[in-house]
CSV table of C-alpha atoms in Angstrom, one decimal:
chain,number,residue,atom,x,y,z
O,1,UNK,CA,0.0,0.0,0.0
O,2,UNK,CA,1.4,3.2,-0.8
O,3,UNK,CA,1.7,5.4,1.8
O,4,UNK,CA,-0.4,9.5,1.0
O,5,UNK,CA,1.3,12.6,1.2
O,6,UNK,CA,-1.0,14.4,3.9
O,7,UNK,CA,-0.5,17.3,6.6
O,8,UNK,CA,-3.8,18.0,8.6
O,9,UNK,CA,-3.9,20.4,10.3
O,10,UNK,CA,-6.7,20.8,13.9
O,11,UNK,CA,-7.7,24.2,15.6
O,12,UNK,CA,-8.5,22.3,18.2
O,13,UNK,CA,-10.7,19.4,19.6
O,14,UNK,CA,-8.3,16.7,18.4
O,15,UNK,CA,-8.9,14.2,21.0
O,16,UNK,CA,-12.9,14.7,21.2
O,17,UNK,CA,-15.7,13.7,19.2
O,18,UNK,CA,-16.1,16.1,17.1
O,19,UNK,CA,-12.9,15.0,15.1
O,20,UNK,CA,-13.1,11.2,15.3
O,21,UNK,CA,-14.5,10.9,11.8
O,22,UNK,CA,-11.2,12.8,10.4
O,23,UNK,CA,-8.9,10.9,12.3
O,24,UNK,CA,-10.6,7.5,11.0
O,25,UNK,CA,-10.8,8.9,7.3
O,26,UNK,CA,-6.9,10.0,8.0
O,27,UNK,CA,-6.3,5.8,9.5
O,28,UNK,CA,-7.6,4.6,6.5
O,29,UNK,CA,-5.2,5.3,4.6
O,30,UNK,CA,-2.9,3.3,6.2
O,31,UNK,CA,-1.9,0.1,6.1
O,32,UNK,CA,-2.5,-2.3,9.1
O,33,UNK,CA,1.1,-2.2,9.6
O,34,UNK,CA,2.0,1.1,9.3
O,35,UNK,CA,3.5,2.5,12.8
O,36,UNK,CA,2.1,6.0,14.4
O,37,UNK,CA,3.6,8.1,17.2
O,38,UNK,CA,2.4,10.3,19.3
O,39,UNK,CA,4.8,13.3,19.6
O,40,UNK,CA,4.8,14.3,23.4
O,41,UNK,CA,7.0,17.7,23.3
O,42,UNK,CA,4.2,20.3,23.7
O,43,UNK,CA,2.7,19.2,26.7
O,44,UNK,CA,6.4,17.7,27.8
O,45,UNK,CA,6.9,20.8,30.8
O,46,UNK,CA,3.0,20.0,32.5
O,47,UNK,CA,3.2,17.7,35.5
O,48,UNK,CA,0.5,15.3,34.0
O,49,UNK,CA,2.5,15.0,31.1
O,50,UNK,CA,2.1,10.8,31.3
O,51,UNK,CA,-1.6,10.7,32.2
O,52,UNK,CA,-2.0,13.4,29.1
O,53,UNK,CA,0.0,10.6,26.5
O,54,UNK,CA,-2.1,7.6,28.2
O,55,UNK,CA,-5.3,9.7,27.3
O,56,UNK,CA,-4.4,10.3,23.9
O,57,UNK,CA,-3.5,6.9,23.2
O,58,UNK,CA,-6.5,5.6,24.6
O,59,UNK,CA,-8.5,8.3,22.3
O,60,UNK,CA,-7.2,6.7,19.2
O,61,UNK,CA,-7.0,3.1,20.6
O,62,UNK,CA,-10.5,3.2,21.0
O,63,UNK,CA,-12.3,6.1,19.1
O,64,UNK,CA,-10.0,5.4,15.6
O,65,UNK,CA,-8.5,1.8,16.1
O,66,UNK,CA,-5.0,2.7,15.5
O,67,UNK,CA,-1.7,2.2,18.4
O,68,UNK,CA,0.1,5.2,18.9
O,69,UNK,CA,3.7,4.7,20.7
O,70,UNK,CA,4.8,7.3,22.3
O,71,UNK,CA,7.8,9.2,21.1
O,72,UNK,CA,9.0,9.9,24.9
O,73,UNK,CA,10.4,13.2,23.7
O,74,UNK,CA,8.8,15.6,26.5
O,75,UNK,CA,12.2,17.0,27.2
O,76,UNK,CA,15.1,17.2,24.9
O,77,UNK,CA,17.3,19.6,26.6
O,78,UNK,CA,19.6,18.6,28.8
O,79,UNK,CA,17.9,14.4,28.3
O,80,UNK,CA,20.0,11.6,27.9
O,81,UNK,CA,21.2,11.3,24.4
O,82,UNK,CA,20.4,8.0,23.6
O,83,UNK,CA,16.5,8.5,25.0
O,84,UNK,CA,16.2,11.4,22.6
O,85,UNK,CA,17.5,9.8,19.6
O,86,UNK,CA,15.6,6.9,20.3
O,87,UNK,CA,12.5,9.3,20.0
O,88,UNK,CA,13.8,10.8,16.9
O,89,UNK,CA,14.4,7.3,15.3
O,90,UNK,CA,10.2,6.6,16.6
O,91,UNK,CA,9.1,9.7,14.3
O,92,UNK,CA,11.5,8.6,12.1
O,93,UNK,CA,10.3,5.3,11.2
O,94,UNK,CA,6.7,6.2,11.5
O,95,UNK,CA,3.9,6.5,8.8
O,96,UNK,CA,1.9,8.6,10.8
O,97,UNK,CA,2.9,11.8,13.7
O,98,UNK,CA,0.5,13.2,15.7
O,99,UNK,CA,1.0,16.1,18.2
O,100,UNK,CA,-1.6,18.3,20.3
O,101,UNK,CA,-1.9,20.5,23.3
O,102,UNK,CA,0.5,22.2,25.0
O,103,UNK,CA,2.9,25.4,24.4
O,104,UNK,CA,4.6,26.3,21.0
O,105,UNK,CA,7.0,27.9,22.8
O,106,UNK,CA,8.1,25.1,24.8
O,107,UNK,CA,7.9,22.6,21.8
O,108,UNK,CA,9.8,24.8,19.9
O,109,UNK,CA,12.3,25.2,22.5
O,110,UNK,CA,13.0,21.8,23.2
O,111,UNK,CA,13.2,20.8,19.2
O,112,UNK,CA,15.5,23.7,18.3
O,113,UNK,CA,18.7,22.1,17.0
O,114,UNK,CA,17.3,18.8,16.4
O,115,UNK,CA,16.2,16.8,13.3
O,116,UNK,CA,12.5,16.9,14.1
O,117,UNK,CA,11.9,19.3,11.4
O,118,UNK,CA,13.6,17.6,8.7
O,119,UNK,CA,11.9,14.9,9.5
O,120,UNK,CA,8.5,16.0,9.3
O,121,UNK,CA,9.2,17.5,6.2
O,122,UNK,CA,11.1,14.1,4.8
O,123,UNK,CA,7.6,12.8,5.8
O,124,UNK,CA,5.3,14.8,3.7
O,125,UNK,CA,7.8,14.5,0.3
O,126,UNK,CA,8.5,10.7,0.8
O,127,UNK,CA,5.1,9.7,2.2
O,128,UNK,CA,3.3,9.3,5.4
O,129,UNK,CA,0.5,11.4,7.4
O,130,UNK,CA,1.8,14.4,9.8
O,131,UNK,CA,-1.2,15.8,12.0
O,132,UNK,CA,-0.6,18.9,14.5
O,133,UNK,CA,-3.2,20.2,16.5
O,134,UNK,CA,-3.5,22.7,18.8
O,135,UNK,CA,-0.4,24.5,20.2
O,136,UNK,CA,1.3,22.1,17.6
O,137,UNK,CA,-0.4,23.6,14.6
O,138,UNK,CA,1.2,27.0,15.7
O,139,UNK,CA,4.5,25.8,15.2
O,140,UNK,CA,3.6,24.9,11.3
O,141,UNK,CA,4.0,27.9,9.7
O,142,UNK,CA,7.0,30.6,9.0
O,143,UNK,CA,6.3,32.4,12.5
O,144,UNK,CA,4.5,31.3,15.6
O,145,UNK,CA,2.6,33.3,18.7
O,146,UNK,CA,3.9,32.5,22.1
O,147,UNK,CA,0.5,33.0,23.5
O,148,UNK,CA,0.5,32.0,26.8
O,149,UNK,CA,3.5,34.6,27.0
O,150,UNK,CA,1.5,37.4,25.3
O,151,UNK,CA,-2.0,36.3,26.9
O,152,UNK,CA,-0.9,35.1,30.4
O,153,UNK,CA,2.0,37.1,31.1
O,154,UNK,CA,1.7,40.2,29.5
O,155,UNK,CA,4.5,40.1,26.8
O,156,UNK,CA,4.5,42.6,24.2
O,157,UNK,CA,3.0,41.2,21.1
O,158,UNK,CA,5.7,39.7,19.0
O,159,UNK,CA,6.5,36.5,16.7
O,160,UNK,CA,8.4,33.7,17.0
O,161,UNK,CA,10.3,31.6,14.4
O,162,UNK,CA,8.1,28.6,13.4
O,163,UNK,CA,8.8,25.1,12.1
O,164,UNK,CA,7.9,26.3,8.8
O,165,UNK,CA,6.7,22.8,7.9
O,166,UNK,CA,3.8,24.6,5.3
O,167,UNK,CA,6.3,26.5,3.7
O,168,UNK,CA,8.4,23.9,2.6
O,169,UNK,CA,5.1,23.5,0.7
O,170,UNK,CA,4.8,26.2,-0.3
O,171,UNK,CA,2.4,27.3,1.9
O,172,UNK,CA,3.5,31.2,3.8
O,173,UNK,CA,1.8,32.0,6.4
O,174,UNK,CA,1.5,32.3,10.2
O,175,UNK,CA,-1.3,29.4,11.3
O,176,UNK,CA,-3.1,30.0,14.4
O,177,UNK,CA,-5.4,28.1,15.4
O,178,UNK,CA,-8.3,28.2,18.4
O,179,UNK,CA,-9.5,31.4,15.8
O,180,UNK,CA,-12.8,32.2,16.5
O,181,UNK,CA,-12.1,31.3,20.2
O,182,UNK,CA,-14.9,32.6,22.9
O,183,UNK,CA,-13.9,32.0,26.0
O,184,UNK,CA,-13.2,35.4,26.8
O,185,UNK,CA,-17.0,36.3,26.9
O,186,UNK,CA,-17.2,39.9,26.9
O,187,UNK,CA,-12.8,40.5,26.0
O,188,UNK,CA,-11.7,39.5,22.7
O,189,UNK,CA,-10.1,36.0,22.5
O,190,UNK,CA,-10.3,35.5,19.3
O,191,UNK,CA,-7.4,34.8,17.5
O,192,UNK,CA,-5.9,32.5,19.4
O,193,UNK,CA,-6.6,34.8,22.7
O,194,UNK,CA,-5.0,37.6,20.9
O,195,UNK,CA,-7.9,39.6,19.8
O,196,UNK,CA,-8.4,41.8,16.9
O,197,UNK,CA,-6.4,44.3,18.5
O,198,UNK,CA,-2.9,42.2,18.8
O,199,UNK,CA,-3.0,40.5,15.8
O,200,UNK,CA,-3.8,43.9,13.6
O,201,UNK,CA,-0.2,44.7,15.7
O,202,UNK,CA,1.1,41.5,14.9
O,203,UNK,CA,0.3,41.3,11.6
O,204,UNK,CA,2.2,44.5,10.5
O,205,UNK,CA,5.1,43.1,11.5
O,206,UNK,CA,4.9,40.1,9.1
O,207,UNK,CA,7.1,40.1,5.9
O,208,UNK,CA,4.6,41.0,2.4
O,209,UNK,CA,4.3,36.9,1.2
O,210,UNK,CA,3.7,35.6,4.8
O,211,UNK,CA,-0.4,36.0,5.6
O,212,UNK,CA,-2.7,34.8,8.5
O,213,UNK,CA,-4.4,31.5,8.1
O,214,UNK,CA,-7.2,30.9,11.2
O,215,UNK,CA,-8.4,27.6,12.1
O,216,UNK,CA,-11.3,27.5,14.1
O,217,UNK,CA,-11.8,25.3,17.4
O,218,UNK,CA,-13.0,21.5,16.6
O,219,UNK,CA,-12.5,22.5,12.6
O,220,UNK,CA,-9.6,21.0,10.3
O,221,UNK,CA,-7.7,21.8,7.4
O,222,UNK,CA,-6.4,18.1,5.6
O,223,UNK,CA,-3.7,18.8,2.7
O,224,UNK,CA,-3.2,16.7,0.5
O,225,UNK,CA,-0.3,16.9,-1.3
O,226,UNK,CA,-0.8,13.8,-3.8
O,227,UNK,CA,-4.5,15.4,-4.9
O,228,UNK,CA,-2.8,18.8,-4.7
O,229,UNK,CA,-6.6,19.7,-2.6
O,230,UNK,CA,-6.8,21.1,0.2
O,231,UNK,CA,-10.3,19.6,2.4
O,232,UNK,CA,-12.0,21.9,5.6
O,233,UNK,CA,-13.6,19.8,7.8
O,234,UNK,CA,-15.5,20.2,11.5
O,235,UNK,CA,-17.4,22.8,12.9
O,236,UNK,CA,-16.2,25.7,11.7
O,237,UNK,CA,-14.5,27.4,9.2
O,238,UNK,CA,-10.9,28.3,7.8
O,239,UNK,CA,-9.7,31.8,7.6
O,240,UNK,CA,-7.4,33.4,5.0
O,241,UNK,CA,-6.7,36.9,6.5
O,242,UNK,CA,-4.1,39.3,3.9
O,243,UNK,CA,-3.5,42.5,5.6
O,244,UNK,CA,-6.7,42.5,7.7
O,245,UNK,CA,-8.9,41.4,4.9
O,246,UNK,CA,-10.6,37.8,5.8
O,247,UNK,CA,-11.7,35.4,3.5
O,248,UNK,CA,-13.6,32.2,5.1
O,249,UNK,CA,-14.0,28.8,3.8
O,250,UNK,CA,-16.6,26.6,5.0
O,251,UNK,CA,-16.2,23.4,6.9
O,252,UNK,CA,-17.1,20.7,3.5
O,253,UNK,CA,-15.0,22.9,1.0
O,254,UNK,CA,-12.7,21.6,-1.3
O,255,UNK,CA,-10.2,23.8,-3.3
O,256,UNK,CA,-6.8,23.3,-4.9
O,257,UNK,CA,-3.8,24.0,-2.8
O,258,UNK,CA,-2.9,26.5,-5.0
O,259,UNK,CA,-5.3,28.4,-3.3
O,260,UNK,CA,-3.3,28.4,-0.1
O,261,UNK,CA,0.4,29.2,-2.2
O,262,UNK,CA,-1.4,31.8,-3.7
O,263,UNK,CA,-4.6,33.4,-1.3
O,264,UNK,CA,-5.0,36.2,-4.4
O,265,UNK,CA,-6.5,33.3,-5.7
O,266,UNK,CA,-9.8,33.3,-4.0
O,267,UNK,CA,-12.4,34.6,-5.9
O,268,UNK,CA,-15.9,36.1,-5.3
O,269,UNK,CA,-17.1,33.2,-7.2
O,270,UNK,CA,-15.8,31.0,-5.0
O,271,UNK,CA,-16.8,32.8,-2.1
O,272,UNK,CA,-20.9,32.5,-3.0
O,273,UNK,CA,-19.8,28.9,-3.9
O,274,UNK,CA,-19.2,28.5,-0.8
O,275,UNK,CA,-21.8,30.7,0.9
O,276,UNK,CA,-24.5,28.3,-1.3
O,277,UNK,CA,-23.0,25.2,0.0
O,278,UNK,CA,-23.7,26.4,3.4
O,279,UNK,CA,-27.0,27.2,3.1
O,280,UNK,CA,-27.7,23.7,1.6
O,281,UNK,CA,-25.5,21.5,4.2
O,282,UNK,CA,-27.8,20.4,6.7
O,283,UNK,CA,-26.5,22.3,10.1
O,284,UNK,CA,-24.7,19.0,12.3
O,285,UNK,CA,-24.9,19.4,16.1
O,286,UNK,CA,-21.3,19.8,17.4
O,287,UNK,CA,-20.6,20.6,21.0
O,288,UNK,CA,-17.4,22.2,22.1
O,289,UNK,CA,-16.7,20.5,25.4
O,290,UNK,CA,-18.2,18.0,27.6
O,291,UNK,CA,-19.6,20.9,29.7
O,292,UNK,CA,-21.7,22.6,26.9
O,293,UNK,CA,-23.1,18.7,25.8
O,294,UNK,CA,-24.3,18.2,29.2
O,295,UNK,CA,-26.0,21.7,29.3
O,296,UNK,CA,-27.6,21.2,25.7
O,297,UNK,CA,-29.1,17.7,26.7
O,298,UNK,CA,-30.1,18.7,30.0
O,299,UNK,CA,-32.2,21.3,28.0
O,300,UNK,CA,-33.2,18.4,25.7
O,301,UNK,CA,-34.3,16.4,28.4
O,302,UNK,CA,-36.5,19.0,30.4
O,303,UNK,CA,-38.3,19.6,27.1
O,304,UNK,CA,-39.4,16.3,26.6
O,305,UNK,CA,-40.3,15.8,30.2
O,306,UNK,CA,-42.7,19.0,29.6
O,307,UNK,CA,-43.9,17.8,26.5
O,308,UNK,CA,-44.4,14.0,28.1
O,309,UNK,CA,-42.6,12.8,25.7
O,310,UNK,CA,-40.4,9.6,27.2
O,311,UNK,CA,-38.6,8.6,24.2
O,312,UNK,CA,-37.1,11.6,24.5
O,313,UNK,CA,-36.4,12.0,27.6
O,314,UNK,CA,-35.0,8.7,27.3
O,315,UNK,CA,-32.9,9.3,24.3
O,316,UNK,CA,-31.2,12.3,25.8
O,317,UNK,CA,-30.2,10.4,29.0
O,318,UNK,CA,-29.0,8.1,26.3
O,319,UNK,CA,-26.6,10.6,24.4
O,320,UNK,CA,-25.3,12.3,27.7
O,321,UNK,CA,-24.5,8.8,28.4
O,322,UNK,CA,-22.5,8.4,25.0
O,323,UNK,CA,-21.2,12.2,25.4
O,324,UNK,CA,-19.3,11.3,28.7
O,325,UNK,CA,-17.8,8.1,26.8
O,326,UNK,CA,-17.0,10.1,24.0
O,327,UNK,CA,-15.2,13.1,25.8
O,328,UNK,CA,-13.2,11.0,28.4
O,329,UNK,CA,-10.2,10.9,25.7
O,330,UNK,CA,-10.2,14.9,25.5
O,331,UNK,CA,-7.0,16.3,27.1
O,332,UNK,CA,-8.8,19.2,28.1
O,333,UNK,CA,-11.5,18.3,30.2
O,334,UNK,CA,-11.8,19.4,34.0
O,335,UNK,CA,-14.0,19.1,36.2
O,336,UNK,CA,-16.7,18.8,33.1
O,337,UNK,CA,-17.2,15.2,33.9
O,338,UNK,CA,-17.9,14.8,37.3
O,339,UNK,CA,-21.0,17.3,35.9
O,340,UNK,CA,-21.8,15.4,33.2
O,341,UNK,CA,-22.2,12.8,35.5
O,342,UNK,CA,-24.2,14.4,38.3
O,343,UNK,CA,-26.5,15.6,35.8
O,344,UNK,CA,-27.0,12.3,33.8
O,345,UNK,CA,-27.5,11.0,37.5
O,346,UNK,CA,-30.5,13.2,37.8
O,347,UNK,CA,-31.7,12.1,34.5
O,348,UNK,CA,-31.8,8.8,35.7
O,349,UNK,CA,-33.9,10.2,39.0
O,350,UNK,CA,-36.2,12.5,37.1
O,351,UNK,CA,-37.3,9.1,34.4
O,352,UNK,CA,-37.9,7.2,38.0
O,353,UNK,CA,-40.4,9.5,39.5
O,354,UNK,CA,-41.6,9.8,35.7
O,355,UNK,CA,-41.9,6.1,35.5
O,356,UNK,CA,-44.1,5.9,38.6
O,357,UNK,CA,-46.3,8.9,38.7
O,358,UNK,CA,-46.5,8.9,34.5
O,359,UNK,CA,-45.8,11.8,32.1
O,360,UNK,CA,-49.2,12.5,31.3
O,361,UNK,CA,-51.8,14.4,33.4
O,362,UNK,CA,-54.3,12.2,35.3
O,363,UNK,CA,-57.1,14.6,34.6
O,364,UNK,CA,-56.1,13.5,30.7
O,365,UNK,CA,-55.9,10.3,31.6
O,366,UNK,CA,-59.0,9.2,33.5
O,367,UNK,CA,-61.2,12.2,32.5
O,368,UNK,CA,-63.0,10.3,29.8
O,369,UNK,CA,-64.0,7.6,32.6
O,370,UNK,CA,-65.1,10.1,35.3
O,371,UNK,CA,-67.2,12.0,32.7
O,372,UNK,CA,-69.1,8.7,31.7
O,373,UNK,CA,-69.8,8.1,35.1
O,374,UNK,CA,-70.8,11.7,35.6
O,375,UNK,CA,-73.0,11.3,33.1
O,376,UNK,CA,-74.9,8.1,34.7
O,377,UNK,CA,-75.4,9.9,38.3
O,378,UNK,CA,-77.0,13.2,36.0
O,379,UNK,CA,-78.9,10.3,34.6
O,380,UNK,CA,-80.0,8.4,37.8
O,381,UNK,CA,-80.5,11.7,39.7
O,382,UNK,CA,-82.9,13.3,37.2
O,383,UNK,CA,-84.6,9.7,37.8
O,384,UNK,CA,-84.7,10.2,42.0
O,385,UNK,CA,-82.4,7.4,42.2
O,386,UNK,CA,-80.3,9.1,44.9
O,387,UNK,CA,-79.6,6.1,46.5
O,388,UNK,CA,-77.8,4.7,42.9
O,389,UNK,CA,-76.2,9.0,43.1
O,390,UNK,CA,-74.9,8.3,45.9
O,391,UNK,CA,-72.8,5.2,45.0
O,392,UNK,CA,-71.5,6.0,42.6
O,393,UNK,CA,-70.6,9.1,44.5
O,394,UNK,CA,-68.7,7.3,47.0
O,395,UNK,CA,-67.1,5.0,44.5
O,396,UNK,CA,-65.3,7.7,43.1
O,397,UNK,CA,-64.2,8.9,46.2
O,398,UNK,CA,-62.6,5.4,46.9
O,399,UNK,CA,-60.0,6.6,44.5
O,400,UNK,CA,-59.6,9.6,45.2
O,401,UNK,CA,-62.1,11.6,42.9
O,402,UNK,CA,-63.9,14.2,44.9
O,403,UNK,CA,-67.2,15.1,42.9
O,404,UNK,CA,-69.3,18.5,43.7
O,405,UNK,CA,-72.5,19.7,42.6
O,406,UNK,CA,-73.3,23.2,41.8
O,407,UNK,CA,-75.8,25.0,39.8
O,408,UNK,CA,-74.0,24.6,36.8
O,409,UNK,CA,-73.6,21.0,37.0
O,410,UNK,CA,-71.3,18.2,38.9
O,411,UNK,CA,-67.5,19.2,38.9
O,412,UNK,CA,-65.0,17.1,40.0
O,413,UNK,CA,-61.2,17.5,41.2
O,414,UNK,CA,-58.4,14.7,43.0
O,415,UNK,CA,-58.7,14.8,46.3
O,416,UNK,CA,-55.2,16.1,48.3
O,417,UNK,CA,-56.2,14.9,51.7
């Protein structure tokens, strides 16, 4: 089997749902034998640095049915030789690399001096599959942002040197990815937490061939360099930004790489190509965490309860269930589980009392029999048959149904004491 030429590229969600059907369509292009790392640098400096590799591995073990060994190259500075060229040789020898989370500037730290890049690129002219995500993706293009400087600890805005794995494809640009990022509510976090404000600074300082290309969070950008196409997939969208003009291309778009060499290239026809497609695509439910699942099902789940409808109700306790399996391989998760779980555990509660007291209304339920009987004790009393009145009266009663009469007929109503 010979082995593609392909660099995807994640914003982020690499190890959730969201991008399981990528990774699979990216594994099938691979032989059974072919060998695939896991490239541990970005994340190397965090604590949890081995619970982070076991999670990933267990993402694609089980989610996309493909081994990854781990290249054990969380530090390379100051390591024992042999450990790091043992790494090296891993990404070396493998058909497929796959690196996420972390910090750029770390990763790029630690691989400064080292063969990783040529190796990477050695990968994508000779064959094999290279897939950065995350605080990997930055380290793709010519330059890359060390964010959690610039963000976190206040650092004048500022570029660094990237891998410049893209360019050797021709490909200029500075990626960042997390684009259309909104966790900072009501403060820009766009742009990779930069905000429109940094990145107009930061993108003055880039050379005249080198532009802005934004991937947006659980969204991906495949390349393939044997088609010569270039394939958006996810949520969201991809971003070609030349000197503050943005150009957006929707998550099922296909377009020549060319288009990337070349971003002149995109054309208002292309553009209401693309705005068409959109409209026709049938919107898919993506969630962007474990948290915002739970919410949305939770909401799911009270509806149908409201509406009595128990399939529902049912088939959302059902998805939350799914959700939880699905996220547990996401490096990014918190607390976000022990929610999901305290909310499907309520589920669980709310479809017991359900089950015993019933969805429906009793007055909807039994009306239609009260009212017949109604009906008879109008009948028997406009006959002076009290006696047979009363009976049926008191049978009623017995369960709970207390019956009055008043001028404008016999009412009735459950008894509560």
């Amino acid at each position: 089997m010979t082995l593609p030429h392909i660099l995807a590229v994640m914003g982020s969600g690499e190890t959730s749902p969201t991008m399981v059907s990528t990774h699979r369509m990216l594994a099938a292009k691979l032989a059974k034998t072919s060998r695939a790392v896991l490239l541990d640098t970005p994340y190397g400096f965090q604590e949890n640095a081995p619970e982070l590799a076991t999670k990933a591995s267990e993402y694609f073990q089980t989610s996309i049915n493909l081994v990854l060994e781990v290249a054990g190259l969380t530090e390379i500075i100051g390591a024992d030789a042999l450990a790091v060229e043992r790494g090296l040789q891993k990404v070396a020898d493998a058909d497929y690399v796959f690196a996420g989370p972390g910090s750029p500037t770390y990763a790029l730290r630690q691989w400064s001096g080292t063969s990783l890049a040529g190796l990477l690129n050695k990968k994508l002219h000779d064959g094999g599959i290279v897939t950065f995500a995350s605080a990997a993706a930055l380290t793709l293009g010519k330059f890359t942002l060390p964010v959690y400087e610039i963000y976190k600890v206040g650092e004048d805005p500022r570029w660094l040197d990237g891998l410049n794995i893209l360019g050797e494809i021709g490909i200029n640009v500075a990626l960042i990815p997390h684009y259309n990022n909104a966790e900072g509510g009501h403060h820009d976090t766009r742009f990779c937490y930069m905000g429109e404000r940094r990145l107009a600074i930061l993108e003055r300082e880039l050379p005249d061939d080198v532009y802005v290309l934004g991937v947006d969070e659980h969204t991906g950008l495949v390349i393939d360099l044997d088609a010569e196409t270039v394939a958006v997939v996810g949520k969201g969208v991809v971003t070609i930004r030349v000197h503050g003009e943005s150009t957006q291309i929707a998550s099922g778009e296909t377009f020549s790489v060319d288009r990337l060499r070349d971003p002149a290239q995109a054309t208002a026809r292309d553009t209401t190509k693309m705005a068409t497609r959109v409209v026709e695509l049938a919107p898919a439910i993506f969630d962007n965490n474990l948290r915002e699942a739970t919410d949305r099902l939770n909401q799911v789940f009270l509806n149908a309860l409201t509406n009595s409808d128990a399939d529902g109700a049912a088939r959302a306790a059902l998805e939350l269930d799914d959700a939880i399996a699905g996220w547990s391989g996401d490096t990014l998760q918190s607390d976000a589980t022990d929610h999901a779980r305290a909310v499907l555990r309520s589920m669980i509660t709310r479809l017991a009392a359900a089950a015993t007291g019933g969805l429906r209304d009793p007055r909807e339920v039994l009306g239609p029999f009260v009212q017949v009987l109604l009906d008879l004790r109008a009948q028997v009393r406009s006959d002076k048959r009290f006696d047979l009145s009363d009976i049926i009266r008191d049978r009623l009663a017995a369960i709970n149904v207390e019956v009055r009469d008043t001028p404008d007929g016999a009412q009735w109503g459950f008894r509560t004491s």
